[in-house]
Coordinates of C-alpha atoms in Angstrom, one line a residue:
M1 CA 11.2 20.7 -5.1
T2 CA 12.1 18.5 -6.9
H3 CA 14.3 15.7 -5.3
R4 CA 16.0 12.2 -6.0
R5 CA 13.4 10.5 -4.9
R6 CA 10.6 12.0 -7.1
L7 CA 13.0 11.8 -10.9
A8 CA 11.8 7.6 -10.9
A9 CA 8.5 8.6 -10.4
S10 CA 6.5 9.4 -13.2
A11 CA 9.1 5.7 -14.9
T12 CA 7.4 3.6 -12.1
A13 CA 3.6 4.3 -11.6
L14 CA 1.1 1.4 -12.6
T15 CA -0.6 1.7 -15.6
L16 CA -4.5 -0.1 -15.0
L17 CA -5.5 -2.0 -18.2
A18 CA -9.2 -3.6 -18.6
G19 CA -9.3 -4.6 -15.0
T20 CA -5.8 -6.1 -14.8
H21 CA -2.1 -4.2 -14.0
L22 CA 0.0 -3.4 -16.6
L23 CA 3.0 -3.8 -14.7
L24 CA 7.0 -2.7 -15.1
G25 CA 9.8 -5.5 -14.4
P26 CA 12.9 -6.2 -14.0
S27 CA 15.3 -8.3 -16.2
A28 CA 16.0 -12.2 -16.0
R29 CA 18.9 -14.7 -16.5
A30 CA 18.8 -18.8 -16.6
D31 CA 20.9 -21.8 -17.8
G32 CA 20.9 -23.0 -21.3
D33 CA 20.9 -20.6 -25.0
N34 CA 19.3 -17.7 -24.0
S35 CA 20.9 -15.2 -25.4
P36 CA 18.9 -12.1 -27.9
A37 CA 17.2 -13.8 -31.1
A38 CA 20.1 -13.9 -34.9
G39 CA 19.4 -10.2 -36.4
G40 CA 17.1 -9.1 -33.7
E41 CA 13.9 -12.0 -35.0
A42 CA 11.3 -12.5 -32.6
A43 CA 12.3 -15.4 -30.1
T44 CA 10.9 -18.4 -31.0
A45 CA 10.6 -20.6 -28.3
A46 CA 11.3 -20.5 -24.5
Q47 CA 12.4 -21.9 -22.2
V48 CA 10.4 -23.9 -18.7
W49 CA 11.3 -24.4 -15.4
V50 CA 8.6 -26.2 -12.9
T51 CA 7.8 -25.5 -9.3
T52 CA 4.5 -27.9 -8.6
A53 CA 2.5 -28.1 -5.4
D54 CA 2.6 -31.2 -4.6
G55 CA 6.6 -30.8 -5.2
G56 CA 6.3 -33.7 -7.7
K57 CA 8.1 -31.1 -9.8
R58 CA 10.7 -29.2 -8.5
L59 CA 12.1 -25.6 -10.1
E60 CA 12.5 -29.1 -13.1
R61 CA 13.5 -27.9 -17.2
G62 CA 10.9 -29.0 -18.9
A63 CA 10.2 -28.9 -22.2
D64 CA 10.5 -25.6 -24.9
V65 CA 7.2 -24.6 -25.3
A66 CA 7.4 -22.4 -29.6
F67 CA 5.1 -19.0 -29.5
D68 CA 3.5 -20.6 -31.8
G69 CA 0.6 -20.9 -30.1
A70 CA -2.6 -19.2 -29.9
K71 CA -3.4 -16.2 -27.7
Q72 CA -6.3 -17.4 -24.6
D73 CA -8.7 -16.4 -23.2
I74 CA -5.8 -15.6 -20.1
D75 CA -3.9 -13.7 -22.1
L76 CA -0.4 -12.3 -20.0
A77 CA 1.1 -9.6 -22.0
V78 CA 4.6 -8.4 -22.4
D79 CA 5.0 -4.7 -23.5
A80 CA 9.2 -4.2 -22.6
S81 CA 8.7 -0.2 -24.3
E82 CA 7.4 -0.5 -20.0
K83 CA 9.9 0.1 -18.2
G84 CA 10.2 -0.4 -14.2
Q85 CA 13.0 -0.8 -11.0
Q86 CA 15.6 -2.8 -11.1
F87 CA 16.4 -5.9 -9.8
T88 CA 19.4 -5.6 -7.1
G89 CA 19.0 -9.5 -5.4
A90 CA 17.6 -12.0 -3.8
G91 CA 17.9 -14.1 -0.8
A92 CA 17.6 -14.3 2.9
S93 CA 18.9 -14.0 6.3
V94 CA 22.6 -16.4 8.1
T95 CA 21.5 -15.9 11.7
E96 CA 22.9 -16.7 14.2
A97 CA 20.8 -19.9 14.3
S98 CA 21.1 -20.8 10.9
A99 CA 25.3 -20.6 11.2
R100 CA 25.2 -22.8 14.0
L101 CA 23.0 -25.7 12.3
M102 CA 25.2 -24.8 8.6
S103 CA 28.8 -24.9 10.4
G104 CA 27.9 -28.3 12.1
L105 CA 27.4 -30.0 8.7
P106 CA 30.2 -32.0 7.7
D107 CA 32.8 -30.2 5.3
G108 CA 31.3 -31.9 1.9
E109 CA 28.1 -31.3 3.1
R110 CA 28.5 -28.3 4.1
E111 CA 30.3 -26.9 0.9
K112 CA 27.0 -28.8 -1.0
L113 CA 24.6 -27.2 0.8
M114 CA 26.5 -23.1 0.1
R115 CA 26.8 -24.1 -3.3
S116 CA 23.0 -25.1 -3.5
L117 CA 22.3 -21.6 -2.3
F118 CA 25.3 -18.7 -3.7
S119 CA 26.3 -20.6 -7.2
A120 CA 23.6 -20.7 -10.5
D121 CA 25.2 -23.3 -11.7
G122 CA 23.8 -27.0 -11.5
D123 CA 21.0 -26.7 -9.4
G124 CA 21.9 -23.9 -7.2
I125 CA 19.7 -20.8 -7.3
G126 CA 21.8 -18.0 -6.8
L127 CA 21.2 -16.1 -4.4
D128 CA 22.7 -12.6 -4.1
Y129 CA 21.3 -10.3 -0.9
L130 CA 21.4 -11.2 2.7
R131 CA 20.1 -9.1 5.4
Q132 CA 22.3 -10.0 8.4
P133 CA 21.3 -8.9 11.9
L134 CA 24.4 -6.6 13.3
G135 CA 23.8 -8.3 17.0
G136 CA 21.7 -10.8 18.6
S137 CA 17.8 -11.3 17.1
D138 CA 15.0 -13.7 18.3
F139 CA 17.0 -15.9 16.2
V140 CA 20.4 -16.4 19.1
A141 CA 21.5 -19.6 18.1
E142 CA 21.6 -19.2 22.7
L143 CA 21.0 -16.6 25.4
P144 CA 22.5 -14.3 26.6
Y145 CA 21.2 -12.3 23.9
Y146 CA 23.9 -9.5 22.2
S147 CA 24.7 -6.3 21.0
Y148 CA 28.4 -5.7 20.1
E149 CA 29.2 -3.2 23.0
D150 CA 27.0 -4.0 26.1
E151 CA 29.5 -2.6 28.0
Q152 CA 30.4 0.7 27.1
G153 CA 33.6 1.2 25.5
S154 CA 34.8 -2.9 24.8
F155 CA 33.0 -2.7 21.0
S156 CA 33.3 -6.1 19.0
V157 CA 31.8 -8.0 16.4
G158 CA 33.8 -11.5 18.3
R159 CA 31.1 -13.6 18.8
D160 CA 29.8 -13.2 14.9
T161 CA 33.8 -14.2 14.1
E162 CA 32.6 -17.9 15.7
E163 CA 29.9 -18.9 12.3
I164 CA 28.7 -16.0 11.8
L165 CA 31.2 -14.2 9.6
P166 CA 33.1 -17.6 8.2
L167 CA 29.7 -18.4 6.0
L168 CA 29.2 -15.3 4.7
R169 CA 33.6 -15.2 3.7
E170 CA 32.7 -18.7 1.5
A171 CA 29.1 -16.9 0.3
L172 CA 30.9 -14.5 -1.1
G173 CA 33.9 -16.9 -2.8
I174 CA 31.2 -18.9 -4.7
N175 CA 29.2 -16.0 -5.5
P176 CA 31.1 -13.1 -5.3
D177 CA 28.2 -10.3 -6.6
I178 CA 26.6 -10.2 -3.0
R179 CA 25.4 -7.2 -1.9
V180 CA 24.4 -7.9 2.4
M181 CA 22.5 -5.2 4.4
G182 CA 23.1 -4.5 7.3
T183 CA 20.0 -4.5 10.3
P184 CA 20.7 -4.2 14.6
W185 CA 17.7 -5.2 16.3
S186 CA 18.8 -2.6 19.2
A187 CA 21.0 -0.3 20.7
P188 CA 23.0 -1.7 23.1
A189 CA 21.3 -1.2 26.2
W190 CA 23.2 1.6 28.3
M191 CA 21.9 3.6 24.6
K192 CA 18.7 3.0 25.6
D193 CA 15.6 4.2 28.7
S194 CA 14.9 0.0 29.1
G195 CA 18.3 -0.8 29.7
K196 CA 17.9 -3.4 28.3
L197 CA 17.9 -5.2 24.9
E198 CA 14.8 -6.3 25.0
G199 CA 12.0 -3.4 24.2
G200 CA 12.5 0.5 25.3
S201 CA 13.4 3.6 23.4
L202 CA 17.3 4.9 22.5
T203 CA 17.7 7.8 24.1
E204 CA 18.4 11.5 22.5
E205 CA 21.6 12.1 24.1
H206 CA 22.9 8.8 23.0
Y207 CA 22.3 9.5 19.4
E208 CA 25.8 9.9 18.4
A209 CA 27.5 7.3 20.4
Y210 CA 24.8 4.9 18.6
A211 CA 25.7 5.9 15.0
G212 CA 29.6 6.0 15.7
Y213 CA 28.0 2.3 17.0
L214 CA 26.5 1.4 13.5
V215 CA 29.8 3.0 12.2
K216 CA 32.6 0.9 13.8
A217 CA 30.4 -2.4 13.0
V218 CA 30.4 -1.6 8.8
Q219 CA 34.2 -0.9 9.4
A220 CA 34.6 -4.4 11.4
Y221 CA 32.9 -6.4 9.2
A222 CA 34.9 -5.2 6.0
A223 CA 37.7 -5.6 8.4
E224 CA 36.6 -9.8 7.9
G225 CA 35.7 -9.9 4.9
V226 CA 32.3 -8.7 4.5
D227 CA 31.4 -5.1 2.8
I228 CA 28.1 -3.6 4.4
D229 CA 26.4 -2.3 1.4
D230 CA 22.6 -1.3 3.0
L231 CA 22.0 0.1 6.7
T232 CA 19.1 0.6 8.4
A233 CA 19.2 2.1 11.8
Q234 CA 16.2 -0.6 13.6
N235 CA 14.6 -3.9 12.5
E236 CA 10.5 -3.0 13.3
P237 CA 10.9 0.1 14.5
L238 CA 7.4 -0.2 15.7
F239 CA 7.3 -2.9 17.6
E240 CA 8.7 -3.9 21.3
T241 CA 8.9 -7.9 22.2
T242 CA 10.8 -10.1 24.6
Y243 CA 13.6 -9.9 22.7
P244 CA 16.3 -7.2 21.2
S245 CA 14.2 -4.9 20.1
M246 CA 13.5 -0.5 20.4
G247 CA 11.3 1.6 19.6
M248 CA 11.9 4.6 17.4
S249 CA 9.0 6.5 16.1
A250 CA 9.1 8.4 11.8
A251 CA 10.4 11.3 13.4
Q252 CA 13.1 9.9 15.8
Q253 CA 14.2 7.9 12.7
A254 CA 14.6 10.7 10.1
A255 CA 16.6 12.7 13.5
F256 CA 19.0 9.8 13.3
L257 CA 19.8 9.0 9.9
R258 CA 20.8 12.9 9.8
V259 CA 23.5 12.3 12.7
L260 CA 24.6 8.2 11.4
D261 CA 24.4 9.8 7.6
E262 CA 26.9 13.0 9.4
K263 CA 29.2 9.8 11.0
L264 CA 29.5 7.8 7.6
T265 CA 30.1 10.6 5.8
A266 CA 33.1 11.3 7.9
A267 CA 34.5 7.7 8.4
G268 CA 34.2 6.9 4.0
L269 CA 32.0 5.0 4.5
D270 CA 29.3 4.9 1.0
T271 CA 26.9 2.5 2.8
D272 CA 23.2 3.2 1.5
L273 CA 20.9 3.9 3.9
F274 CA 17.3 2.5 4.4
A275 CA 14.2 3.6 6.0
Y276 CA 11.2 1.8 8.3
D277 CA 12.2 -2.3 8.2
H278 CA 9.1 -3.2 8.8
N279 CA 5.7 -4.4 7.6
W280 CA 3.3 -3.4 5.0
D281 CA 0.7 -1.6 7.3
K282 CA 2.1 1.4 8.1
P283 CA 3.3 3.6 4.7
E284 CA 2.8 6.0 6.6
Y285 CA 6.3 5.8 8.7
P286 CA 8.8 5.4 5.6
L287 CA 6.5 8.3 3.8
E288 CA 7.3 10.6 6.9
V289 CA 10.9 10.1 7.4
L290 CA 12.0 10.5 3.4
D291 CA 10.1 13.6 3.8
K292 CA 12.7 14.2 5.8
T293 CA 15.9 13.4 4.8
Q294 CA 15.5 14.4 2.0
D295 CA 18.5 16.2 1.0
I296 CA 20.4 13.6 2.2
D297 CA 21.9 11.6 -0.4
R298 CA 22.6 8.4 1.1
V299 CA 19.2 7.6 2.0
Q300 CA 18.1 5.4 -0.9
G301 CA 14.4 4.4 -0.2
A302 CA 12.8 2.4 2.6
A303 CA 12.1 -1.4 3.2
F304 CA 9.5 -3.9 4.3
H305 CA 7.9 -6.6 6.2
C306 CA 5.3 -8.9 5.0
Y307 CA 4.2 -9.7 8.4
G308 CA 0.7 -6.8 8.0
G309 CA -0.6 -5.5 5.3
E310 CA -0.9 -5.5 1.3
P311 CA 2.5 -5.4 -1.2
E312 CA 0.4 -2.7 -2.7
A313 CA 1.5 -0.2 0.1
Q314 CA 5.0 -0.3 -0.8
Q315 CA 4.1 1.5 -4.5
Q316 CA 3.6 4.4 -2.6
V317 CA 7.4 5.4 -1.6
R318 CA 8.0 4.2 -5.5
D319 CA 6.2 7.0 -6.0
E320 CA 7.7 9.4 -4.2
G321 CA 10.7 8.1 -6.0
G322 CA 12.5 6.4 -3.0
R323 CA 13.4 2.6 -3.4
V324 CA 12.3 -0.1 -2.2
F325 CA 13.7 -3.1 -0.6
F326 CA 11.8 -6.5 0.2
T327 CA 13.8 -7.3 3.4
E328 CA 11.8 -9.7 5.4
C329 CA 9.4 -13.1 5.2
S330 CA 9.8 -15.9 7.4
G331 CA 8.3 -19.3 6.6
T332 CA 5.4 -20.9 9.0
D333 CA 4.1 -24.6 8.2
S334 CA 0.3 -24.7 7.3
E335 CA -2.6 -24.7 10.7
S336 CA -2.8 -28.1 9.7
G337 CA 0.6 -28.7 10.4
D338 CA 1.0 -31.7 7.8
P339 CA 4.3 -31.4 5.3
D340 CA 2.8 -31.3 2.5
D341 CA -0.2 -28.8 3.1
T342 CA 2.7 -26.5 4.1
F343 CA 4.8 -27.5 0.8
A344 CA 1.9 -26.5 -1.1
D345 CA 0.3 -23.3 0.9
S346 CA 4.0 -21.8 1.1
L347 CA 4.9 -22.4 -2.6
T348 CA 2.1 -20.4 -3.8
W349 CA 1.3 -18.0 -0.9
Q350 CA 4.8 -16.7 -1.3
T351 CA 5.3 -16.4 -4.9
E352 CA 2.6 -14.0 -4.7
N353 CA 2.8 -12.4 -2.8
L354 CA 6.5 -12.0 -1.6
V355 CA 7.4 -12.7 -5.5
V356 CA 4.8 -11.2 -8.2
R357 CA 2.7 -8.7 -6.5
S358 CA 5.9 -7.2 -4.6
L359 CA 8.1 -7.1 -7.6
R360 CA 5.0 -5.0 -9.1
S361 CA 4.7 -3.2 -6.3
G362 CA 8.7 -1.4 -6.7
S363 CA 10.4 -4.0 -4.7
E364 CA 14.1 -4.5 -5.8
T365 CA 14.5 -7.3 -3.8
V366 CA 12.9 -10.8 -2.3
V367 CA 14.3 -11.4 1.5
L368 CA 13.3 -14.0 3.5
W369 CA 14.2 -14.6 6.9
N370 CA 16.3 -17.5 8.4
M371 CA 18.7 -19.3 5.5
A372 CA 18.7 -22.5 7.6
L373 CA 16.9 -23.9 10.5
D374 CA 16.2 -27.4 12.4
Q375 CA 13.2 -29.6 12.0
N376 CA 12.0 -27.9 15.2
G377 CA 11.9 -24.5 13.8
G378 CA 15.0 -23.7 15.9
P379 CA 17.1 -22.2 17.7
H380 CA 15.4 -19.7 18.3
F381 CA 14.4 -17.3 21.5
G382 CA 11.6 -15.7 19.7
N383 CA 7.2 -16.0 19.0
C384 CA 6.3 -18.4 16.2
D385 CA 2.7 -19.4 16.4
T386 CA 3.2 -22.5 14.1
R387 CA 6.5 -23.4 13.4
C388 CA 8.9 -21.5 11.8
N389 CA 11.3 -22.5 8.7
G390 CA 14.1 -21.7 7.0
V391 CA 15.0 -21.6 3.1
V392 CA 16.4 -25.0 4.5
E393 CA 16.2 -27.4 7.1
I394 CA 18.7 -29.0 8.5
D395 CA 17.7 -32.0 10.7
G396 CA 21.1 -33.7 12.1
G397 CA 23.7 -34.3 9.4
D398 CA 20.8 -34.3 6.7
V399 CA 19.6 -30.4 4.7
A400 CA 16.2 -30.6 3.2
R401 CA 15.2 -27.6 0.8
N402 CA 11.4 -25.5 1.7
A403 CA 9.3 -24.4 -0.5
E404 CA 11.4 -20.9 0.6
F405 CA 14.0 -22.9 -2.0
Y406 CA 11.5 -22.9 -4.7
S407 CA 9.8 -19.9 -4.5
L408 CA 13.7 -17.8 -4.3
G409 CA 15.2 -19.7 -6.5
H410 CA 12.0 -18.8 -9.2
V411 CA 13.7 -15.3 -8.9
S412 CA 17.5 -15.6 -7.8
K413 CA 18.2 -18.7 -10.9
F414 CA 16.8 -16.1 -14.0
V415 CA 17.0 -12.6 -12.7
D416 CA 20.3 -10.9 -13.0
R417 CA 21.4 -8.0 -10.6
G418 CA 20.0 -5.1 -13.4
A419 CA 17.5 -6.3 -14.8
H420 CA 14.4 -4.3 -15.9
R421 CA 10.8 -4.9 -14.5
I422 CA 8.8 -4.8 -18.0
G423 CA 5.7 -4.5 -18.8
S424 CA 3.0 -6.7 -18.2
T425 CA -0.7 -7.7 -18.0
T426 CA -1.8 -10.4 -15.2
Q427 CA -5.1 -11.6 -13.4
Q428 CA -5.8 -10.3 -9.7
P429 CA -5.0 -12.5 -7.0
G430 CA -6.3 -16.0 -7.0
G431 CA -5.4 -16.4 -10.8
V432 CA -3.0 -16.8 -13.0
E433 CA -0.6 -13.9 -11.5
D434 CA 2.8 -13.3 -13.0
V435 CA 6.4 -10.5 -12.7
V436 CA 8.6 -10.4 -15.9
F437 CA 12.1 -9.5 -16.5
E438 CA 14.8 -7.7 -18.6
N439 CA 18.0 -8.9 -18.4
P440 CA 20.4 -7.0 -19.1
D441 CA 22.0 -8.7 -23.0
G442 CA 17.5 -8.3 -23.3
S443 CA 16.5 -11.8 -22.6
R444 CA 12.9 -12.4 -20.9
A445 CA 12.2 -14.2 -17.9
A446 CA 8.5 -14.4 -16.9
V447 CA 7.4 -15.4 -13.5
V448 CA 4.3 -17.5 -12.8
V449 CA 1.9 -18.6 -10.3
N450 CA -1.7 -20.0 -10.3
S451 CA -2.9 -19.0 -7.5
S452 CA -6.7 -20.7 -8.4
D453 CA -8.4 -24.1 -6.9
S454 CA -7.5 -25.1 -11.0
T455 CA -5.5 -25.7 -13.5
R456 CA -5.6 -23.0 -16.1
K457 CA -4.4 -22.8 -19.7
F458 CA -2.9 -19.4 -20.4
S459 CA -0.9 -17.2 -23.2
V460 CA 2.6 -15.1 -22.5
T461 CA 2.5 -13.2 -25.8
E462 CA 5.5 -10.4 -26.8
S463 CA 5.5 -8.4 -30.6
G464 CA 3.0 -10.2 -31.9
S465 CA 3.6 -14.4 -31.1
S466 CA 2.0 -16.0 -27.8
L467 CA 3.2 -19.6 -26.7
A468 CA 0.6 -21.8 -24.9
Y469 CA 0.3 -23.9 -21.2
E470 CA -0.9 -24.9 -18.8
L471 CA 0.2 -24.7 -15.3
P472 CA -1.7 -27.0 -12.3
A473 CA -3.3 -25.5 -9.4
G474 CA -0.6 -23.6 -7.1
A475 CA 2.5 -24.4 -9.6
V476 CA 5.5 -21.3 -9.6
A477 CA 6.4 -21.3 -13.3
T478 CA 9.3 -19.3 -14.0
F479 CA 9.7 -19.0 -18.7
T480 CA 12.7 -18.1 -20.4
W481 CA 13.2 -16.3 -23.9
P482 CA 16.3 -14.6 -26.1
G483 CA 15.0 -11.1 -27.2
E484 CA 16.2 -7.6 -28.0
P485 CA 17.1 -5.3 -25.0
A486 CA 14.6 -2.2 -26.0
G487 CA 16.5 1.2 -24.5

């Protein structure tokens, strides 16, 4: 039977070109004049922003680069006739830990931070997607862990109203286009076979109650001025641990999503549902869920994390017509513990894997984990083998932008929601890798990372014209130039 997921499959398959991937991609926005060339003429120059691995340049605007250079041995050939998935957004999570730190800043400093995160003006990066824990996670600000209904019949999002929801409203005031995903780490303990938030599974007799609980959460957030647009049934359903968590097999999730769909429909809510929300290494899980729920229109696709497997696994969901959202990856310190190493390693690895490879494998989003953590990687009550890092670090009243800020910013500042990924050739991991987008106005944005250990010279070619550029080892560049929508 042909169903909604298969309709997009033919348009999103990856094509191999002479050992490189011909990839499809979203469109792009940039500060400055990035409108299509008058009369449909070919673009003559690109604007460029660079972040270097040593931190010497951080989303720094460079000199424009003309499309009058020679094609290089490494050539990133752009083909706007090849189109892939739309871009939905980039961001992170305002966990309770993040909210405690951000709310604790003096008003002026907090407002400055919020604008740098959620506005695309000036040096802001225009984040527009937030994935919010529904109840407690490992990154609560203080114990005890909590759900919204610890005692049966006493539903309340009161703890979130203290710090999380005011920040979400402030973010929406800066950027009304922010889209929000809600994700629970656990059902209330009384719904589970373990009788506690940590570990265990939802009992079948409580499917109806848990679905009703999530509907109440969506309604409660809406009443507080925050719409939950997307919803997953369970964070990391294959990982039961010592903080709020809950095991859920693919068969159980498919059955539960059917109940949840009925409850959302009865409540008149149009929230979309996404399966899985776990690592790249088990794509068979979301494929099973999507197969068993293919008659439910609001089950749109699957969400993925970075802690196992490779980003290309996402393409299996895309090939079946499902949408792909990348929804979590935590920054961590490098093994050396040297802050300079951490910045360099994080910038390159995140851009290579979470931006380029993930978007080239069908993802519509780039979403990291904590928006803000302190100098100790907290507050948190889970497990970080090495210190966890947020998009920014807050130490008292001081705010520092981590590499995560820049790996997100190289996408979020230049790629508009509704952009399409377009065709481009790329090198394999360890080389010069890229993903290219076409914005709704036709402008292009190419995110390029040099994941090799030496400076590389390359060209970007479209419609027979090339620009040549040299990028240091580990550095990231975003190029933007005018263009006509390919249609």
